[in-house]
PDB file of C-alpha atoms in Angstrom:
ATOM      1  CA  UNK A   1     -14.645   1.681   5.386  1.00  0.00           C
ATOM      2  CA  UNK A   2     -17.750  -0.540   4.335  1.00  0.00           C
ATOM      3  CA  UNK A   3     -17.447  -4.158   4.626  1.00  0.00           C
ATOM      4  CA  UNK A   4     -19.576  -4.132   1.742  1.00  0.00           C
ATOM      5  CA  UNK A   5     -16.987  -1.761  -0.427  1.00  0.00           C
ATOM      6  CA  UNK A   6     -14.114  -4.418   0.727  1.00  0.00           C
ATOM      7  CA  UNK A   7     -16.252  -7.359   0.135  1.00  0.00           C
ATOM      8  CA  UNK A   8     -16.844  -5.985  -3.793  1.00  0.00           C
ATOM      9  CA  UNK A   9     -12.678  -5.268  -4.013  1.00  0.00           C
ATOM     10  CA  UNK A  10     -11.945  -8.297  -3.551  1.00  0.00           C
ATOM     11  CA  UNK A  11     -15.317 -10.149  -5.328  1.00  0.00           C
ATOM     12  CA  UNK A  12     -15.660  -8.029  -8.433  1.00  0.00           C
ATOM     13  CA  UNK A  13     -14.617  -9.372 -11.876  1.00  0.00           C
ATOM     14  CA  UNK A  14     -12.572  -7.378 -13.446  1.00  0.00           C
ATOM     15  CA  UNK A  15     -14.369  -4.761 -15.654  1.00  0.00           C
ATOM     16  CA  UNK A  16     -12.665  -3.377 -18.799  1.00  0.00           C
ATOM     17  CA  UNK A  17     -11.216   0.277 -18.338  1.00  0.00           C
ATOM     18  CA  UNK A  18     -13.643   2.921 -19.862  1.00  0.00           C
ATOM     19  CA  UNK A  19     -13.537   3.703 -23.268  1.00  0.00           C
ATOM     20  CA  UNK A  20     -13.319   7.050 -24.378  1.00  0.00           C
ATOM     21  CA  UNK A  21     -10.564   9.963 -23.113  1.00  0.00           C
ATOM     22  CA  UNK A  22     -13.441  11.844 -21.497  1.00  0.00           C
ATOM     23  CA  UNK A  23     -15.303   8.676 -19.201  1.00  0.00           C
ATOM     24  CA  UNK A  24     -11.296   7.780 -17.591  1.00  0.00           C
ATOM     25  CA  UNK A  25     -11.027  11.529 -16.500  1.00  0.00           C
ATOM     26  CA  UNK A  26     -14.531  11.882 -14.653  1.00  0.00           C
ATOM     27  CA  UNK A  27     -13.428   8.462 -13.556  1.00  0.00           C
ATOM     28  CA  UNK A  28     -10.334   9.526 -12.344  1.00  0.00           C
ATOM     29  CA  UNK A  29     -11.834  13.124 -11.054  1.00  0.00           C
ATOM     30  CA  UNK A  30     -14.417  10.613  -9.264  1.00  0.00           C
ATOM     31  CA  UNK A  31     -11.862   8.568  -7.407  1.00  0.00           C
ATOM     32  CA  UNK A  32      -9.972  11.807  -6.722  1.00  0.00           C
ATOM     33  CA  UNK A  33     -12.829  13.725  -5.230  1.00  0.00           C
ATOM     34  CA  UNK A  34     -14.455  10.778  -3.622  1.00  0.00           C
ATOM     35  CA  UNK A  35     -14.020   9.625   0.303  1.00  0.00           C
ATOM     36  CA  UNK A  36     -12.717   5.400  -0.117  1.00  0.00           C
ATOM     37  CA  UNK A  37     -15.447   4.640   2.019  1.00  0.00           C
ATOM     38  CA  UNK A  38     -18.096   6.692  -0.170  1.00  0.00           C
ATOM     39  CA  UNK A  39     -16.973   5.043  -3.527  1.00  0.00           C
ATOM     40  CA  UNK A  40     -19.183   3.123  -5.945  1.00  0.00           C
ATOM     41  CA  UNK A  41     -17.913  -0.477  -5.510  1.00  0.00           C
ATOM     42  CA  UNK A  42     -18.928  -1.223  -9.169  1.00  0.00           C
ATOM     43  CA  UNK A  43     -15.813   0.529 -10.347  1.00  0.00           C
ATOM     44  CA  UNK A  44     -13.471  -0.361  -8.394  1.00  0.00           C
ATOM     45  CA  UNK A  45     -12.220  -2.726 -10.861  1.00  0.00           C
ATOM     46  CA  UNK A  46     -12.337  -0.028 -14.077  1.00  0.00           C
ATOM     47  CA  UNK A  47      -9.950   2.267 -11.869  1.00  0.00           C
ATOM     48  CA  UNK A  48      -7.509   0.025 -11.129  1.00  0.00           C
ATOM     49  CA  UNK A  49      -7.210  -1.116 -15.238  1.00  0.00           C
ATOM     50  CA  UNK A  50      -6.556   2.533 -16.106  1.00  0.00           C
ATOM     51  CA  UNK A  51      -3.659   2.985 -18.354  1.00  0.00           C
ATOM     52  CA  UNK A  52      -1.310   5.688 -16.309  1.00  0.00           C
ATOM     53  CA  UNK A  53      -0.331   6.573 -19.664  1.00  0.00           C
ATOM     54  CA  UNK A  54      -3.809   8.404 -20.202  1.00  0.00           C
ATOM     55  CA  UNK A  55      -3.806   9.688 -16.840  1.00  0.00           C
ATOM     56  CA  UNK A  56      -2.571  13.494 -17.030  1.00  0.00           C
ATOM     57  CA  UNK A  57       0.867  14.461 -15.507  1.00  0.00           C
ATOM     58  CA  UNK A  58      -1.147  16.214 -12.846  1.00  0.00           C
ATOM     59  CA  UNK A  59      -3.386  13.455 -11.568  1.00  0.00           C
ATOM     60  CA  UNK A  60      -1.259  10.401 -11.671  1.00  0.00           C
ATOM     61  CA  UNK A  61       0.627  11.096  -7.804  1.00  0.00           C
ATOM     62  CA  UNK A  62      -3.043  11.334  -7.044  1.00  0.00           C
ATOM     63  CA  UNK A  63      -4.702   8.107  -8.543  1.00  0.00           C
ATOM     64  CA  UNK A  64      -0.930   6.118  -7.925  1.00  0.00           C
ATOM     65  CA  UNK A  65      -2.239   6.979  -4.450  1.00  0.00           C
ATOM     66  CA  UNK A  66      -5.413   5.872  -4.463  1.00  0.00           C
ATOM     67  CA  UNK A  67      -4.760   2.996  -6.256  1.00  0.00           C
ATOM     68  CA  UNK A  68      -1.867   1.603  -3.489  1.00  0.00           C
ATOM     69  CA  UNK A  69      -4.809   2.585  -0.785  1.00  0.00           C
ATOM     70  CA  UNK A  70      -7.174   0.312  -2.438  1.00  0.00           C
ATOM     71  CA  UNK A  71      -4.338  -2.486  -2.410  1.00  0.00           C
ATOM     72  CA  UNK A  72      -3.666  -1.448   1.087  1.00  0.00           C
ATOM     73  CA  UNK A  73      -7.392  -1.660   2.491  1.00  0.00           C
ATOM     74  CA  UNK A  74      -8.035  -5.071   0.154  1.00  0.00           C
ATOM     75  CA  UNK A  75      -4.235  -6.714   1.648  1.00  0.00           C
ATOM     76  CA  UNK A  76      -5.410  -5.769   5.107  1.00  0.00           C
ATOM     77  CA  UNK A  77      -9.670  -7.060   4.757  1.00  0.00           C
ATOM     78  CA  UNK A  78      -7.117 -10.772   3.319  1.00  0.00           C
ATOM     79  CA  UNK A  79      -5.251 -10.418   5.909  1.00  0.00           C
ATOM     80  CA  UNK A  80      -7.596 -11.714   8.415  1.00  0.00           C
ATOM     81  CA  UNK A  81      -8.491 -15.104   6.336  1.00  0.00           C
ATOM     82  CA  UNK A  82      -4.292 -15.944   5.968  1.00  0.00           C
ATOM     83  CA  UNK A  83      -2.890 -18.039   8.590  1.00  0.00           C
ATOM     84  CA  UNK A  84      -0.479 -16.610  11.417  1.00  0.00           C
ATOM     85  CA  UNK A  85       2.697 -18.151   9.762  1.00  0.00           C
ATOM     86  CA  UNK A  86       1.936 -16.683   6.028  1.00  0.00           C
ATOM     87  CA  UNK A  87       4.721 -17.905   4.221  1.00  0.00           C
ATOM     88  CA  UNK A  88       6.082 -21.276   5.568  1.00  0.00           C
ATOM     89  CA  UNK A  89       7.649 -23.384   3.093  1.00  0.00           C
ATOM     90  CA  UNK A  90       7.591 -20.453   0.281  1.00  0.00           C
ATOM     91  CA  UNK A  91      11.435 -18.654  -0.278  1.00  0.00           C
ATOM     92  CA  UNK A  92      11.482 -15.592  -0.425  1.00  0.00           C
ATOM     93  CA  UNK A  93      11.012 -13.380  -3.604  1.00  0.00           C
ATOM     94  CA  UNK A  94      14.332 -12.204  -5.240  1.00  0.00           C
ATOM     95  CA  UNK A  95      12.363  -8.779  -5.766  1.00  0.00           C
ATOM     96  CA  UNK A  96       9.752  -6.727  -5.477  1.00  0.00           C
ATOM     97  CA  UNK A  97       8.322  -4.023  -7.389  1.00  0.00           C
ATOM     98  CA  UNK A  98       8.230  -0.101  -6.449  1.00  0.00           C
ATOM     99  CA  UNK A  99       5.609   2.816  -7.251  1.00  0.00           C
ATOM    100  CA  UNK A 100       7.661   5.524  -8.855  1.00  0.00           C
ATOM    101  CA  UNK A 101       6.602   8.839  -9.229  1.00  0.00           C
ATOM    102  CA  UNK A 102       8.191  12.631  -8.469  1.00  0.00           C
ATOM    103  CA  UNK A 103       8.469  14.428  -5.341  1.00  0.00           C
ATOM    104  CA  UNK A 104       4.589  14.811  -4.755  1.00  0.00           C
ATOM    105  CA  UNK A 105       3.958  11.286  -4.836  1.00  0.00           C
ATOM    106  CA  UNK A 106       5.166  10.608  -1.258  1.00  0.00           C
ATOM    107  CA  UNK A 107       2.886  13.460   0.504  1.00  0.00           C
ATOM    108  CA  UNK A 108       0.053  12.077  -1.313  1.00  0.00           C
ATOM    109  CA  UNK A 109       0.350   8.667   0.014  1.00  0.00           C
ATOM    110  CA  UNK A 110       0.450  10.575   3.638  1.00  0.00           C
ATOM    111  CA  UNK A 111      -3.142  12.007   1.977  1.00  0.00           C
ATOM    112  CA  UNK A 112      -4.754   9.274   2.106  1.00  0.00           C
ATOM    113  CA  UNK A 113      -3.547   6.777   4.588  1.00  0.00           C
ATOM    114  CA  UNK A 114      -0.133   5.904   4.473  1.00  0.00           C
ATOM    115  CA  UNK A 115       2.585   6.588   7.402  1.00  0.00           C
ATOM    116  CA  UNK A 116       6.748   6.816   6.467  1.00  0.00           C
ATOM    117  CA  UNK A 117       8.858   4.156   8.340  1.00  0.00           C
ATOM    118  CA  UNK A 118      12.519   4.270   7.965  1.00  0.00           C
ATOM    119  CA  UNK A 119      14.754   1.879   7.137  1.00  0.00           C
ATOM    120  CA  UNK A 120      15.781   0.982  10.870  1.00  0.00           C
ATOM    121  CA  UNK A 121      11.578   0.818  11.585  1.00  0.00           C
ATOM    122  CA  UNK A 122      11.687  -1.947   8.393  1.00  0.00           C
ATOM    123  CA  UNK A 123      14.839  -3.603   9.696  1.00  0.00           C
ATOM    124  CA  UNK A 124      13.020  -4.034  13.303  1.00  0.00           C
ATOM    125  CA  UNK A 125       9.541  -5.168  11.131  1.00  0.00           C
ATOM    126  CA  UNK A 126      11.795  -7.808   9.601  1.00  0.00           C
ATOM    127  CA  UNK A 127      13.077  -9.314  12.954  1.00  0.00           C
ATOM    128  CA  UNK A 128       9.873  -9.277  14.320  1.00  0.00           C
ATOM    129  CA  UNK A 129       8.100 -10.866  11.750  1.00  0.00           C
ATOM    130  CA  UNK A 130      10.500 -12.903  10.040  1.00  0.00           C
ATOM    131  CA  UNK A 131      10.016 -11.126   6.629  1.00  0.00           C
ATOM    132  CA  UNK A 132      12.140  -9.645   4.027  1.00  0.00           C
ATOM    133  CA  UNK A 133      11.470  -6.323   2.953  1.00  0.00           C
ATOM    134  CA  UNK A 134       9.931  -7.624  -0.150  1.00  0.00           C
ATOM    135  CA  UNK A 135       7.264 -10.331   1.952  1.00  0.00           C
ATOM    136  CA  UNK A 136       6.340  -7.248   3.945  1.00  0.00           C
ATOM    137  CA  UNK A 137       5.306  -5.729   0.465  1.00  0.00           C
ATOM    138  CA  UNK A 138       3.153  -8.628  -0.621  1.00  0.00           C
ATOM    139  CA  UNK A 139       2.007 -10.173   2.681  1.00  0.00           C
ATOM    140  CA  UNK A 140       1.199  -6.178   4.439  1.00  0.00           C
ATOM    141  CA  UNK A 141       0.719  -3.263   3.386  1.00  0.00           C
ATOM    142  CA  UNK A 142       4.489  -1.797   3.186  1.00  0.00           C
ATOM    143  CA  UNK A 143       5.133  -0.264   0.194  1.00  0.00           C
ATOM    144  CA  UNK A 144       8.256   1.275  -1.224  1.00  0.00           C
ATOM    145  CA  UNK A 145       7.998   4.649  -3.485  1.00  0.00           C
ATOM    146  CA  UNK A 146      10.744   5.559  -5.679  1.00  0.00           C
ATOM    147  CA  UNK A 147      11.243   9.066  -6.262  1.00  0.00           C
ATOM    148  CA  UNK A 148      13.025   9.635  -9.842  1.00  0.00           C
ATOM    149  CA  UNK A 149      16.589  11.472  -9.577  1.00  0.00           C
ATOM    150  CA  UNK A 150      16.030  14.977 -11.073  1.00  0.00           C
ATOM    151  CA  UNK A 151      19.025  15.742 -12.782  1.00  0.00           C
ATOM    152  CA  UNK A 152      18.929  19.720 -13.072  1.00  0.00           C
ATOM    153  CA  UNK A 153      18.179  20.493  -9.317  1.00  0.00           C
ATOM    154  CA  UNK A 154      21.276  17.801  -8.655  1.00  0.00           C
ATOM    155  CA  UNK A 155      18.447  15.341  -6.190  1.00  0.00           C
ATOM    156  CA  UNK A 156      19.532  12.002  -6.795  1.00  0.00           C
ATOM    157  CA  UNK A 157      16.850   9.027  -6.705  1.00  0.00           C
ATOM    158  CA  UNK A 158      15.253   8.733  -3.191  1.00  0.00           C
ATOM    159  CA  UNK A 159      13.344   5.733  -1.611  1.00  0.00           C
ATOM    160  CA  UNK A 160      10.751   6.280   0.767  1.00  0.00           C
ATOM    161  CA  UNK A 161       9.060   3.096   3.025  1.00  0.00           C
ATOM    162  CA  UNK A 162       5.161   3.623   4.193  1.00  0.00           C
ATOM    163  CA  UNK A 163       3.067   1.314   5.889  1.00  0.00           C
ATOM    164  CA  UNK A 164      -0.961   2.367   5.857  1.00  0.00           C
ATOM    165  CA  UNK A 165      -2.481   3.462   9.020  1.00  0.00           C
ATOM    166  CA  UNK A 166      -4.475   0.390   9.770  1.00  0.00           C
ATOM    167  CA  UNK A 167      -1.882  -2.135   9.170  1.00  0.00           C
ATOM    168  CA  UNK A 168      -1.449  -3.697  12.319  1.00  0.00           C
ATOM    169  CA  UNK A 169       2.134  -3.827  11.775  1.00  0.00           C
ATOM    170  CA  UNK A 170       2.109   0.073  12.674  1.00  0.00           C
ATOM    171  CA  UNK A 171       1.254  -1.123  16.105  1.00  0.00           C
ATOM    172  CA  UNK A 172       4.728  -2.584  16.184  1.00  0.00           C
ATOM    173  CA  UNK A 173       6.119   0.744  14.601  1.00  0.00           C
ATOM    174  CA  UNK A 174       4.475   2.835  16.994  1.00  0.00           C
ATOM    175  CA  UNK A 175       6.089   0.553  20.189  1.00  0.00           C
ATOM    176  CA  UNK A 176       9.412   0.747  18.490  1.00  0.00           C
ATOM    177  CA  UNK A 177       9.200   4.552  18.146  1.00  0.00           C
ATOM    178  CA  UNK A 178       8.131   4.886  22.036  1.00  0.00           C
ATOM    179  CA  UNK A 179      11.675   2.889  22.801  1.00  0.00           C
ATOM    180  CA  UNK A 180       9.269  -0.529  23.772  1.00  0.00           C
ATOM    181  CA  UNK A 181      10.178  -3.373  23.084  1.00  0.00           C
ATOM    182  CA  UNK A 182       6.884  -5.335  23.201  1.00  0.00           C
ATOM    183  CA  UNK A 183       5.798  -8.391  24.321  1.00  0.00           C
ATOM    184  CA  UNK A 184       6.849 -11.636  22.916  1.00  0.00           C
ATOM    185  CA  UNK A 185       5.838 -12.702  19.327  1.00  0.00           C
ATOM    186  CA  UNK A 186       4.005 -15.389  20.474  1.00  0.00           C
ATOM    187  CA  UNK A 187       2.411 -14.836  23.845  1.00  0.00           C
ATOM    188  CA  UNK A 188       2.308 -11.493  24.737  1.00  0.00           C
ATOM    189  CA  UNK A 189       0.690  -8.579  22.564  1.00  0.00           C
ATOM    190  CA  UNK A 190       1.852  -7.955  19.603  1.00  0.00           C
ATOM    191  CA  UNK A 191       2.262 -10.775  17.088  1.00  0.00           C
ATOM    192  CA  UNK A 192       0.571  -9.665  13.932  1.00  0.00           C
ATOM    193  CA  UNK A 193       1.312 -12.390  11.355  1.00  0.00           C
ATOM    194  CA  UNK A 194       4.611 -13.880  10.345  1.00  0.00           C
ATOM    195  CA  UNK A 195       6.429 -15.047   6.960  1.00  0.00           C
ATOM    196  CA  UNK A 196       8.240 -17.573   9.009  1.00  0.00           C
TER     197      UNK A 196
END
């Protein structure tokens, strides 16, 4: 990924959403089709204003996707300005937001960049950092996916956890998945940011 692409994510005023029907779909094709790091950094800003309204049925797992990749890569190029305690004298927020989307949605966030945690992997993030599940969402790059109940094949509503691949918090993951324990927050390797 291009510092420079990063650097116009987060600079960029925000550009009104194309026009016409035809300009958001080779927009959307664009983004679709496109490598992060190859994109045109100029339209960053119209992608992300896209009404998912206008976005076909098809697409939208695709560009929901690309758009919480964007949010990823821009949380983690912040991330490395914010001070190691992010969140000290702040409470935490009541609630957080969730991407919902069918049964595609969560293989396409694998696609491009996101790994699944569980919900014992976000319990252990939480101790180590001091977090709640909803200050991972807004201080990293954890995001929780919603997929909708489908009432005629019986699947009731299912939520899935990912954190993206170059959140340093997946260092912790990967530790906790190989039955380590880590070094101490503070002085030994691992301390990636805390809320408190």
């Amino acid at each position: 990924m291009s510092a420079f692409l990063l650097v116009c994510l987060l600079a960029a005023p925000a550009a009104a959403a194309p026009a016409s029907v035809d300009e958001e779909q080779k927009l959307v094709d664009y983004f679709l089709k496109t490598p992060t790091s190859d994109l045109n950094p100029q339209l960053i800003n119209r992608f992300m204003a896209l009404d998912m309204e206008r976005v076909p049925e098809a697409k939208r797992p695709g560009v929901s996707a690309k758009r919480l990749e964007l949010n990823a890569l821009r949380k983690s190029m912040e991330s490395k300005t914010k001070p190691p305690i992010r969140r000290a004298g702040l409470e935490p927020p009541k609630s957080c937001d969730a991407e919902e989307g069918d049964e595609k949605l969560p293989q396409t966030m694998k696609s491009v960049g996101f790994e699944p945690i569980t919900e014992d992997e976000s319990h252990m993030l939480q101790g180590k950092t001091k977090c709640s599940e909803c200050e991972l969402v807004l201080e990293f790059t954890m995001t929780r996916v919603i997929v909708k109940a489908d009432p005629k094949k019986k699947k009731p509503a299912m939520k899935h956890l990912f954190l993206h691949g170059k959140d340093p918090l997946m260092a912790l993951v990967s530790q906790y998945r190989q039955g380590s324990k880590g070094g101490t927050n503070f002085f030994g390797a691992g301390f990636f940011g805390a809320c408190r």
